[in-house]
Tab-separated table of C-alpha atoms in Angstrom:
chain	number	residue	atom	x	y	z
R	107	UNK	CA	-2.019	-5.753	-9.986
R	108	UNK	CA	-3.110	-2.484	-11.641
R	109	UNK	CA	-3.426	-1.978	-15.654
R	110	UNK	CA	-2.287	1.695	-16.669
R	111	UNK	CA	-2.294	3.606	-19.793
R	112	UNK	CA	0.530	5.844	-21.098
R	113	UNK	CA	-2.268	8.650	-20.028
R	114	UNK	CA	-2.961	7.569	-16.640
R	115	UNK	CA	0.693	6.616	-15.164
R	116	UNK	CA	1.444	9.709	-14.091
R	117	UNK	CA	-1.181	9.581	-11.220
R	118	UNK	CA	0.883	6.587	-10.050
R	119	UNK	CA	4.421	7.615	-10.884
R	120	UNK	CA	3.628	11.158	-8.544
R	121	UNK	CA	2.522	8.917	-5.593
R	122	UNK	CA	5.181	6.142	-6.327
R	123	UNK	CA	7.826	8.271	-6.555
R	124	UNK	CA	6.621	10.952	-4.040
R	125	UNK	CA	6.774	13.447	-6.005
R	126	UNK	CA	3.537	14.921	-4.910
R	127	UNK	CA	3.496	17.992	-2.346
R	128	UNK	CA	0.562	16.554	-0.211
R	129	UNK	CA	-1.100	12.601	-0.342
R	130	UNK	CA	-4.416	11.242	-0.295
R	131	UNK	CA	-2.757	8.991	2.325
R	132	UNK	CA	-3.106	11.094	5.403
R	133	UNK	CA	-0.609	8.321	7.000
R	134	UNK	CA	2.869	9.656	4.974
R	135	UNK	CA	5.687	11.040	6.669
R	136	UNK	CA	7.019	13.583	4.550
R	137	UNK	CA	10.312	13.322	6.876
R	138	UNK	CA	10.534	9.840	6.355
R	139	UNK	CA	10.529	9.879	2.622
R	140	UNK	CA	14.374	9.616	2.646
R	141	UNK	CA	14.028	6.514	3.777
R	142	UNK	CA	12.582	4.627	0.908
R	143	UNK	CA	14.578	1.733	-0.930
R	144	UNK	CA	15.110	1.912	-4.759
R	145	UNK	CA	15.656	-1.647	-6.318
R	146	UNK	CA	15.125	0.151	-9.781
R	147	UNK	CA	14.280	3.165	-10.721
R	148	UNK	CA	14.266	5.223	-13.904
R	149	UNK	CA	17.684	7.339	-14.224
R	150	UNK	CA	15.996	10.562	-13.937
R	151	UNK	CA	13.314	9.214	-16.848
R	152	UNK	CA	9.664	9.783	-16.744
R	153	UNK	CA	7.896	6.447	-16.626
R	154	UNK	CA	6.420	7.060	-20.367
R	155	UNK	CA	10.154	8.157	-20.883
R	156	UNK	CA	11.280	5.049	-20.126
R	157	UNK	CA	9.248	3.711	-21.698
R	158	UNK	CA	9.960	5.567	-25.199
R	159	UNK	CA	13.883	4.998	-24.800
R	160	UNK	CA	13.069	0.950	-24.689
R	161	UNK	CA	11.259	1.447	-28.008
R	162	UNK	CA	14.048	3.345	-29.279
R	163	UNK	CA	16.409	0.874	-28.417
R	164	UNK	CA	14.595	-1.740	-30.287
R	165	UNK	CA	14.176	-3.413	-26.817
R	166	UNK	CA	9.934	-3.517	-27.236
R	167	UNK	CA	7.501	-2.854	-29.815
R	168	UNK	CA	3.930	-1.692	-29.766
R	169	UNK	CA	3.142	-3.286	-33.113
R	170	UNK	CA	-0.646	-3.987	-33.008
R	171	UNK	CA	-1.152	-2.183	-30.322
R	172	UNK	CA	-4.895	0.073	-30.129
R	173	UNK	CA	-4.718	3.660	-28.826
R	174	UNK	CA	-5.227	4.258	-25.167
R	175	UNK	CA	-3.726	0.716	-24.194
R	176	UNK	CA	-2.571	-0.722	-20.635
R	177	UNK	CA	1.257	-0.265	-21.576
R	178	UNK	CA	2.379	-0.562	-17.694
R	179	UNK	CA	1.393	-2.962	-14.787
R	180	UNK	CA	1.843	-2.174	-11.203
R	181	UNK	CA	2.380	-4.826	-8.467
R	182	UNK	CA	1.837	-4.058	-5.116
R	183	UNK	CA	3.735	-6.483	-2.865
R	184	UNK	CA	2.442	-5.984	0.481
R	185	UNK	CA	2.502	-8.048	4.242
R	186	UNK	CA	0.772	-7.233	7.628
R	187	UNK	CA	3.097	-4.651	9.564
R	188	UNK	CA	3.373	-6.726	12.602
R	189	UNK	CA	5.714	-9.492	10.528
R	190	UNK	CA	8.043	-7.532	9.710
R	191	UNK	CA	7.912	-5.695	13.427
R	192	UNK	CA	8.405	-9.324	14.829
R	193	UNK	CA	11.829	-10.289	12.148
R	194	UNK	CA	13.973	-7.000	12.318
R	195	UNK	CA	11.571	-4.536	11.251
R	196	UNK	CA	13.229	-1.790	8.545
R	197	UNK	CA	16.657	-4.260	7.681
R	198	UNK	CA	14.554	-7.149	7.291
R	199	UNK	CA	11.836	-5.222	5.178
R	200	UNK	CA	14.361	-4.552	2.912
R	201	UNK	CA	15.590	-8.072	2.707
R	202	UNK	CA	12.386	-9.405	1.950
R	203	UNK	CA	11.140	-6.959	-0.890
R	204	UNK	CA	14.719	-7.229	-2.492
R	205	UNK	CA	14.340	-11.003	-2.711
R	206	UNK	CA	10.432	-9.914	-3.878
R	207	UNK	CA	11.939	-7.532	-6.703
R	208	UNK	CA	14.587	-10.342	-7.876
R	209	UNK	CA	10.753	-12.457	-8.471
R	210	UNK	CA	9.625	-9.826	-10.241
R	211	UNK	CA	12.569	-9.884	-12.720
R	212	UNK	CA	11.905	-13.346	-13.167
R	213	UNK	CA	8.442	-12.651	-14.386
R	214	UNK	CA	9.223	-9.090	-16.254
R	215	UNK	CA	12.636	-9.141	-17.337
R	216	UNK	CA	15.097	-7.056	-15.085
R	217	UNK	CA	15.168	-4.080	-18.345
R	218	UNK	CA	11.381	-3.888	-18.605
R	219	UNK	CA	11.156	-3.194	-14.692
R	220	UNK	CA	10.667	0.200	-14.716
R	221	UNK	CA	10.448	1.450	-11.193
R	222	UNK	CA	10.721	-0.671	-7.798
R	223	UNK	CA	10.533	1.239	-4.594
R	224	UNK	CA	10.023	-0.265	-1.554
R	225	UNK	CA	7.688	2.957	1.070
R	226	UNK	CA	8.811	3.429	4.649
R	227	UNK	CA	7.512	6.656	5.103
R	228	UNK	CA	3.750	5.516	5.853
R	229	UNK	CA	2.955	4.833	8.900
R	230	UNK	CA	0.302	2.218	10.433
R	231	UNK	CA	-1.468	4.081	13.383
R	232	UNK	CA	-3.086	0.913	15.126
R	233	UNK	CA	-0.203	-1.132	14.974
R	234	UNK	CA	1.947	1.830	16.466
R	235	UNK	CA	-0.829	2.710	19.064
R	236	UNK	CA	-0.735	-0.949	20.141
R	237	UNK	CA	3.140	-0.931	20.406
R	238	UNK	CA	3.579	2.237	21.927
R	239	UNK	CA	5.811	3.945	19.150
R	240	UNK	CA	5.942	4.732	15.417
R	241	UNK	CA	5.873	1.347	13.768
R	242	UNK	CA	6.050	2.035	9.299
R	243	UNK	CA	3.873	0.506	7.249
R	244	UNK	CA	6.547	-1.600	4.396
R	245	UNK	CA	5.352	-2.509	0.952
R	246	UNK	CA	6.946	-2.627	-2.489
R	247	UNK	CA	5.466	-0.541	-5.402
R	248	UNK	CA	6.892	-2.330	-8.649
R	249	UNK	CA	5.891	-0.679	-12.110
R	250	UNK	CA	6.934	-2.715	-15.341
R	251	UNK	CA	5.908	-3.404	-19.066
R	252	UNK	CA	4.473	-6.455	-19.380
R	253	UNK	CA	5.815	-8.015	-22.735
R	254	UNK	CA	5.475	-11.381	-25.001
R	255	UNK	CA	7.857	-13.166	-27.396
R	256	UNK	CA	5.846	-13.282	-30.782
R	257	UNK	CA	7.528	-14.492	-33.994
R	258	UNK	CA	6.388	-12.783	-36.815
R	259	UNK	CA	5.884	-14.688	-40.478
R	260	UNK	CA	6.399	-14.042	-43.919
R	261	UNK	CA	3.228	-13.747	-45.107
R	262	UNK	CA	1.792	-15.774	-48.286
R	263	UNK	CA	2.908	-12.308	-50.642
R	264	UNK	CA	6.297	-12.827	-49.852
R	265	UNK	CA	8.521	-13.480	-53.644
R	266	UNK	CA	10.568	-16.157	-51.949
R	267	UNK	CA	7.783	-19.373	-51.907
R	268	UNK	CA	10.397	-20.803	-49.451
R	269	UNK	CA	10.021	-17.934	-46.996
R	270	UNK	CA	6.697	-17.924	-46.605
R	271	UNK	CA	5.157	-18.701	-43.064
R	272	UNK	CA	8.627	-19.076	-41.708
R	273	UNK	CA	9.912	-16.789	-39.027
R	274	UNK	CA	10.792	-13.588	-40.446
R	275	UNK	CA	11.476	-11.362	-36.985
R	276	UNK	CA	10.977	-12.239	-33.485
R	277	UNK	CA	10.150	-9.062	-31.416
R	278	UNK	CA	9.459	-8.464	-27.663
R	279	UNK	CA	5.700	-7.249	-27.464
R	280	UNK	CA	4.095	-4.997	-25.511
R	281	UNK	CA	0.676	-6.997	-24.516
R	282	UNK	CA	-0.868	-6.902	-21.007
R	283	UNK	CA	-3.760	-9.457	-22.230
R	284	UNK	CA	-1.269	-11.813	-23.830
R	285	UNK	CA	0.836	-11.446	-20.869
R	286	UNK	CA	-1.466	-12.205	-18.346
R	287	UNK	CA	-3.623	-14.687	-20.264
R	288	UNK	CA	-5.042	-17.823	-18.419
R	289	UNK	CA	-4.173	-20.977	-19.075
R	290	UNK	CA	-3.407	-23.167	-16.061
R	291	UNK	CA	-6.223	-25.259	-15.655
R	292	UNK	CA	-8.829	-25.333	-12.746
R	293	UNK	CA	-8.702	-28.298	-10.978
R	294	UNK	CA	-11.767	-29.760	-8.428
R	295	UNK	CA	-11.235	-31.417	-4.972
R	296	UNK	CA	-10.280	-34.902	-7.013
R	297	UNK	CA	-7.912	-33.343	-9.066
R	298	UNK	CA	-10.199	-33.523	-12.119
R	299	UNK	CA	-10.055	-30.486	-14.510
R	300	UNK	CA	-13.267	-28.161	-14.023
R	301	UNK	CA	-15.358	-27.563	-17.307
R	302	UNK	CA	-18.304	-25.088	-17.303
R	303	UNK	CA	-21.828	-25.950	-18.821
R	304	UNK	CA	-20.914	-26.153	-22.119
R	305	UNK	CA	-18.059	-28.569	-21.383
R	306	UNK	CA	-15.129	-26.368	-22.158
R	307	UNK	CA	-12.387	-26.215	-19.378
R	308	UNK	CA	-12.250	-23.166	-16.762
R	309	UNK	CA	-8.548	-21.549	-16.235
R	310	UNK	CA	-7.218	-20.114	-13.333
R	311	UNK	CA	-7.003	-16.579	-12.783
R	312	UNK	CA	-3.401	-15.559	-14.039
R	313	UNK	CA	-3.151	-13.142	-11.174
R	314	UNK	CA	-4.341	-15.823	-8.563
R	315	UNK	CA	-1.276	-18.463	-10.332
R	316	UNK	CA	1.193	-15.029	-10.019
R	317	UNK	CA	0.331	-15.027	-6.044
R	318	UNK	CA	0.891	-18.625	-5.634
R	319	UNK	CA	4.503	-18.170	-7.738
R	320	UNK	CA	4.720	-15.231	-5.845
R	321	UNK	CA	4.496	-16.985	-2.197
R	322	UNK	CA	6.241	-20.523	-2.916
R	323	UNK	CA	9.167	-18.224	-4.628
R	324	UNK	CA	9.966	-16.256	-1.028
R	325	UNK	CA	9.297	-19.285	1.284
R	326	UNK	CA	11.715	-21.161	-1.098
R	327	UNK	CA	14.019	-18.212	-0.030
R	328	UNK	CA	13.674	-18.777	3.393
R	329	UNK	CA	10.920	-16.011	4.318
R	330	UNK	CA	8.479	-18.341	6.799
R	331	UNK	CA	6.051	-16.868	8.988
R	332	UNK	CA	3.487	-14.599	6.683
R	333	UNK	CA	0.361	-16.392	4.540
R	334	UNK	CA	-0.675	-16.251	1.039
R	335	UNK	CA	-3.710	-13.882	0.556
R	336	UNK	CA	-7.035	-15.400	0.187
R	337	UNK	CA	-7.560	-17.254	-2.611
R	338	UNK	CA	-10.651	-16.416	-5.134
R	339	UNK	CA	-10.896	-13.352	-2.649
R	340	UNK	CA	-13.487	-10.616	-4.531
R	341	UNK	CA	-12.155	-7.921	-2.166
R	342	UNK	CA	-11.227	-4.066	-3.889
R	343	UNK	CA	-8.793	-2.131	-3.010
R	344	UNK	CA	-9.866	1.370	-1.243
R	345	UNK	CA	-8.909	4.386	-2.510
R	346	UNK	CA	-6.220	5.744	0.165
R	347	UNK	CA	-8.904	8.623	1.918
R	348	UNK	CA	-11.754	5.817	2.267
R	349	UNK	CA	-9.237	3.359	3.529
R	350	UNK	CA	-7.988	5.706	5.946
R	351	UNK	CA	-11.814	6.734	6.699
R	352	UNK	CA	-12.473	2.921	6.937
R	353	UNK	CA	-9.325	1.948	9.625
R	354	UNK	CA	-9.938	5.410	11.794
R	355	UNK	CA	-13.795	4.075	12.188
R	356	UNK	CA	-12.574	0.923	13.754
R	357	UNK	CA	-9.807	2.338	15.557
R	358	UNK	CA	-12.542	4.607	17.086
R	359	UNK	CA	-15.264	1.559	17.580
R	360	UNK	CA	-12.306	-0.336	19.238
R	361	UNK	CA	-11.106	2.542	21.827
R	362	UNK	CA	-14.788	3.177	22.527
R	363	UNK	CA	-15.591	-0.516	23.338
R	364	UNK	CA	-12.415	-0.236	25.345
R	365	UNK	CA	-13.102	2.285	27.444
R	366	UNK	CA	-16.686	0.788	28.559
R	367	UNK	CA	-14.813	-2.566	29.373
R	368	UNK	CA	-12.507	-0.421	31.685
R	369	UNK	CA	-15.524	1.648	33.300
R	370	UNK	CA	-17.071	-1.605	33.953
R	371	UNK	CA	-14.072	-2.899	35.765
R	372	UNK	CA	-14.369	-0.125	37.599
R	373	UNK	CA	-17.243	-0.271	39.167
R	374	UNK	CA	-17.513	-3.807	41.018
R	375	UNK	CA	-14.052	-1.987	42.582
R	376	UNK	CA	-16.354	-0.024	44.729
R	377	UNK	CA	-18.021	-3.130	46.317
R	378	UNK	CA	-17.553	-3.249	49.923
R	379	UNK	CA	-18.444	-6.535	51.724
R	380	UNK	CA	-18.916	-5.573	55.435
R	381	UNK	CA	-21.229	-2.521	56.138
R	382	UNK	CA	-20.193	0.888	58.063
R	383	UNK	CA	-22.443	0.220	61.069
R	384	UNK	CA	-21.404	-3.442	61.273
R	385	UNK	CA	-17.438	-2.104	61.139
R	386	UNK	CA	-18.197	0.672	63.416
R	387	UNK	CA	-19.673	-2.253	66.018
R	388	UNK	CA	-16.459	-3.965	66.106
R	389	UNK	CA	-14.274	-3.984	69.282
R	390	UNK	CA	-15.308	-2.564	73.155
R	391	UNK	CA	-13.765	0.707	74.170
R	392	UNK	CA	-12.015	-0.035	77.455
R	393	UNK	CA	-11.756	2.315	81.106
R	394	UNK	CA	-8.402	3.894	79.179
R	395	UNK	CA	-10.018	4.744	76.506
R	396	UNK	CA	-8.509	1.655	74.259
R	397	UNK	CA	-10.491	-0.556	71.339
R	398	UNK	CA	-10.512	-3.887	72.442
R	399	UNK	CA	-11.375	-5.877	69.300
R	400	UNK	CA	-11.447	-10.054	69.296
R	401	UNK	CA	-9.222	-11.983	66.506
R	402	UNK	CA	-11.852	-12.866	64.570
R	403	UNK	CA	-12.799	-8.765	64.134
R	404	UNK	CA	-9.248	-7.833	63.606
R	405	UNK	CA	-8.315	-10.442	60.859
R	406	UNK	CA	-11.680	-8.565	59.295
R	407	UNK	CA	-10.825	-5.212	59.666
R	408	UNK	CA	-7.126	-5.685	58.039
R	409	UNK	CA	-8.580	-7.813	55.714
R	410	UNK	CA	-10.815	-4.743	54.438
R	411	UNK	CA	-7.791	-2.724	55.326
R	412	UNK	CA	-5.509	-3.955	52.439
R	413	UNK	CA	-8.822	-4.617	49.654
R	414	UNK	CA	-8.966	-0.817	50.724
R	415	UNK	CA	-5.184	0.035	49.233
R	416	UNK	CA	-6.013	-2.118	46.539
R	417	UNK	CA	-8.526	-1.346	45.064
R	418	UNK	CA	-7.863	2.833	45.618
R	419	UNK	CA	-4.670	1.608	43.509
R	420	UNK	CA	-6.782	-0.146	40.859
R	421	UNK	CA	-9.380	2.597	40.755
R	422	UNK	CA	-5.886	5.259	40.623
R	423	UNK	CA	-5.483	3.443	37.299
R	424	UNK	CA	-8.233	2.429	35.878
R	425	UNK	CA	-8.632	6.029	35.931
R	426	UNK	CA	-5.613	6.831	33.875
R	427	UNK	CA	-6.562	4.128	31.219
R	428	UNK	CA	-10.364	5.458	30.801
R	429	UNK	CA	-8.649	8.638	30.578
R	430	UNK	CA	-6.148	7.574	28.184
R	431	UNK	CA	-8.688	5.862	26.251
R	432	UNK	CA	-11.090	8.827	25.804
R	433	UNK	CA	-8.255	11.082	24.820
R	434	UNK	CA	-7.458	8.877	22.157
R	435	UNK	CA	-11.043	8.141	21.498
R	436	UNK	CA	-11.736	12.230	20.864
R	437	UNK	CA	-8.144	12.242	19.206
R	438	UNK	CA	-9.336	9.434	16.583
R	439	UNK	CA	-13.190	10.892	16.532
R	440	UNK	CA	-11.737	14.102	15.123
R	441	UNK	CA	-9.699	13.072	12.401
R	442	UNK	CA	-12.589	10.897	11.594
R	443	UNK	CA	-14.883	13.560	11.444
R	444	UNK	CA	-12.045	15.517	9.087
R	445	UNK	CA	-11.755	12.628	7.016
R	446	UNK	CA	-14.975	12.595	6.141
R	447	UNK	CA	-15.481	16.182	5.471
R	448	UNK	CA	-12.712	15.991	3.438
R	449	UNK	CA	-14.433	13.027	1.149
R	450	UNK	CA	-17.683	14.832	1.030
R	451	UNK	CA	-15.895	17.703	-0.263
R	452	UNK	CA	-14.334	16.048	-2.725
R	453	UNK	CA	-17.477	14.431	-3.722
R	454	UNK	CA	-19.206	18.184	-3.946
R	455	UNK	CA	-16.639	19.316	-6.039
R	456	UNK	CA	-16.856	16.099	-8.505
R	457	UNK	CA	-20.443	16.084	-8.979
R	458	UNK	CA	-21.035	18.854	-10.948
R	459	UNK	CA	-18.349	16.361	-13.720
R	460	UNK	CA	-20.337	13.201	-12.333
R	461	UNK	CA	-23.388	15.043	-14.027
R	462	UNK	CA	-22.054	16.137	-16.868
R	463	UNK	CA	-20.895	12.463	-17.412
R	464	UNK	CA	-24.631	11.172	-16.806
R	465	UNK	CA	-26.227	13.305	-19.143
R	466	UNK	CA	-23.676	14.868	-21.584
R	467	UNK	CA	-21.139	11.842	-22.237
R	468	UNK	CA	-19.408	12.881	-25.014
R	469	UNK	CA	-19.218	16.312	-24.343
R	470	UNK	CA	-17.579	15.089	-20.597
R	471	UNK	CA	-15.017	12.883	-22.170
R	472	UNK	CA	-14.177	15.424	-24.684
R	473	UNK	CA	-12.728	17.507	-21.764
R	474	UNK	CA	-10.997	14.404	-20.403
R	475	UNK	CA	-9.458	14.430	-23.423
R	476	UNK	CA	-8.489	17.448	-23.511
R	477	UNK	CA	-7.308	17.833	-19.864
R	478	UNK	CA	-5.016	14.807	-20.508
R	479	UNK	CA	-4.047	16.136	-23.827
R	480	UNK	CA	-3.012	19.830	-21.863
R	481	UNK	CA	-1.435	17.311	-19.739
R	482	UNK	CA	0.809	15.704	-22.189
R	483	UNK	CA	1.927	18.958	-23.799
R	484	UNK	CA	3.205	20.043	-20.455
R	485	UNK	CA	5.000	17.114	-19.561
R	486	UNK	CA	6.722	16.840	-23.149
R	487	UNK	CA	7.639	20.744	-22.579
R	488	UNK	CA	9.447	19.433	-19.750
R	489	UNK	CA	11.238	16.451	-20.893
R	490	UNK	CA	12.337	18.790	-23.550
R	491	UNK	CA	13.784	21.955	-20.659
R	492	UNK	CA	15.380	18.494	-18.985
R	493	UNK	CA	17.072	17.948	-22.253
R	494	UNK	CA	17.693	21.060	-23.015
R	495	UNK	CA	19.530	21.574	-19.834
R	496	UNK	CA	21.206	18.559	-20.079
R	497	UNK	CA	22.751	19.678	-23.289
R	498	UNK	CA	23.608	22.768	-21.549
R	499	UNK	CA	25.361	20.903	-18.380
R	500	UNK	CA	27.256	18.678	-21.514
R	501	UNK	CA	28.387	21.526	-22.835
R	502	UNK	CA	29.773	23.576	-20.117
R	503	UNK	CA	31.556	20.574	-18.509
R	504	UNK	CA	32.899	19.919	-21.904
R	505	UNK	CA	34.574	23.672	-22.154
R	506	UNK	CA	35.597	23.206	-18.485
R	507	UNK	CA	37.346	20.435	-18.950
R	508	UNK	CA	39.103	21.960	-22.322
R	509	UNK	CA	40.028	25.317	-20.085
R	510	UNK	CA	41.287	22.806	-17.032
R	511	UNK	CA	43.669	20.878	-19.732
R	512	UNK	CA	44.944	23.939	-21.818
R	513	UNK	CA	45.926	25.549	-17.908
């Protein structure tokens, strides 16, 4: 679950949405992009967009609502890439994120969904290293505004005594805190509720309840096999580039630690259990020129004979897997390596803004603000060519349509 601003959802809508021409995900398939699943999406509409027409509408309202608020959450509904691999793979991906999304409308309200796109197009190196082809990495990106019901009163100034503190309107707010507040209870081993040292009761995390909905709503569908994520778990999420930095270190720690496992199969291969002098004492050469050996010596020698083929076979390919594994091992070292580059360049480039931040604050955000303001005017410029053109398109089709009739 991720809290976004009106200011900061575009970051997410370019990645979501792939409308970016490169990703900090070194892992996407470009190619593959075609392949994504739309449960929702916006009808062409910016996510702010959106967003503005459900205002419009009288759908939502932002009454109360402080400048620079989370207007949008993001749920990320993600399970290890070897589940779906083992039930059907792509088909059955889209089965379970479907039934996933239909959850999600539960909890959001299908209209304030405002994007819900499951990614194919990513794919999981170890897993497809282990399998021996391209195996995708499914998850479901699923943007909505998260809203309350709030009745609104007449106040105490109202004229009509009767009215006052009744219901006057009930609207559909736009609150992330109110949304998302705790209240189910935390409950001990005994079933007791838990209080904390001044006696008032602890809640659960809402977020923590939303994962257990989350998991008894798709086993109640019939989706067995996968296990709720750990609960109380502290564990961030990486950015893409360290995660990818992360998963390519352990790739590379695991190929490494395979390859000395096969080199050290390799070498009790070479063991030879009778000597060359005591082999080349076997037998008597007879008048004819003939090796005479006894039964005992030949049940030896072909004994040694076929350890011989063997173990040349072994050693054939034990060769061919250290080989394969060092390949892969220099393979993963050097995107590794890149990788990291990469993130210390992007760190270079930052700092000179990281120290600005430290010891000129307000002058720092300033710019932030007006980056993001720059920002906005360019994506309202936009939204108003889009409209612009649409009117355009209206228009045309509208005379073409008048010519086509008159003819």
């Amino acid at each position: 679950m991720e809290k976004i601003t009106a200011e900061g959802v575009q970051k997410n809508e370019r990645h979501n949405e792939r409308k970016n021409e490169s990703y900090a995900n070194l892992n996407v398939d470009t190619k593959r992009i075609v392949f994504n699943v739309y449960f929702k999406d916006t009808g062409g509409l910016t996510y702010n967009e959106y967003f503005q027409k459900r205002i419009d509408e009288g759908q939502i309202s932002t009454r109360g609502q402080k400048a620079g608020a989370t207007i949008f959450n993001e749920l990320v509904v993600d399970v290890n890439t070897r589940y779906f691999e083992q039930h059907g793979g792509y088909k059955y991906a889209k089965q379970f994120y479907k039934e996933a999304y239909r959850f999600a409308c539960e909890i959001y309200g299908e209209n304030n969904i405002v994007s819900a796109v499951m990614h194919a197009d990513e794919l999981n190196k170890a897993v497809s290293e282990g399998l021996g082809k391209p195996v995708y990495h499914y998850h479901l990106h699923i943007v909505a505004i998260p809203t309350v019901r709030k009745e609104i009163l007449w106040s105490k100034r109202c004229k009509d005594e009767a009215l006052r503190g009744t219901v006057k309107e009930v609207i559909n707010q736009v609150s992330h805190s109110k949304k998302w507040k705790n209240t189910v209870p935390l409950l001990d081993e005994n079933g007791q509720r838990v209080t904390d040292k001044y006696g008032k009761p602890v809640f659960r995390k809402s977020y923590s309840v939303l994962q257990d909905k989350l998991f008894e709503h798709m086993t109640n569908a019939g989706f067995n096999g996968f296990e709720r994520g750990e609960i109380g778990s502290t564990a961030e999420n990486l950015s893409s580039l360290d995660y990818q930095i992360k998963k390519d270190k352990e790739r590379l720690a695991n190929i490494q630690g395979r390859i000395e496992a096969e080199q050290k199969r390799y070498e009790p291969a070479n063991e030879v259990h009778k000597t060359m002098a005591e082999i080349e004492d076997m037998g008597q050469k007879t008048i004819t020129g003939k090796i005479v050996v006894s039964k005992d010596d030949y049940q030896k020698l072909t004994a040694l004979a076929k350890e011989g083929i063997t173990s040349r076979k072994e050693s054939d390919d034990l060769r061919d897997r250290v080989s394969y594994y060092q390949e892969k091992y220099f393979s993963a070292a050097a995107v590794a390596e890149r990788l990291q580059e990469k993130y210390d360049r992007l760190k270079e480039i930052c700092q000179p803004f990281l120290q600005a931040l430290e010891y000129f604050p307000e002058l720092a955000n300033t710019f932030v603000e007006k980056v993001k303001e720059l920002f906005r005017t360019k994506e309202e410029q936009e939204r108003k060519e889009r409209e612009n053109k649409a009117v355009v398109r209206a228009e045309r089709d509208k005379h073409r349509s008048k010519d086509n009739w008159e003819r």
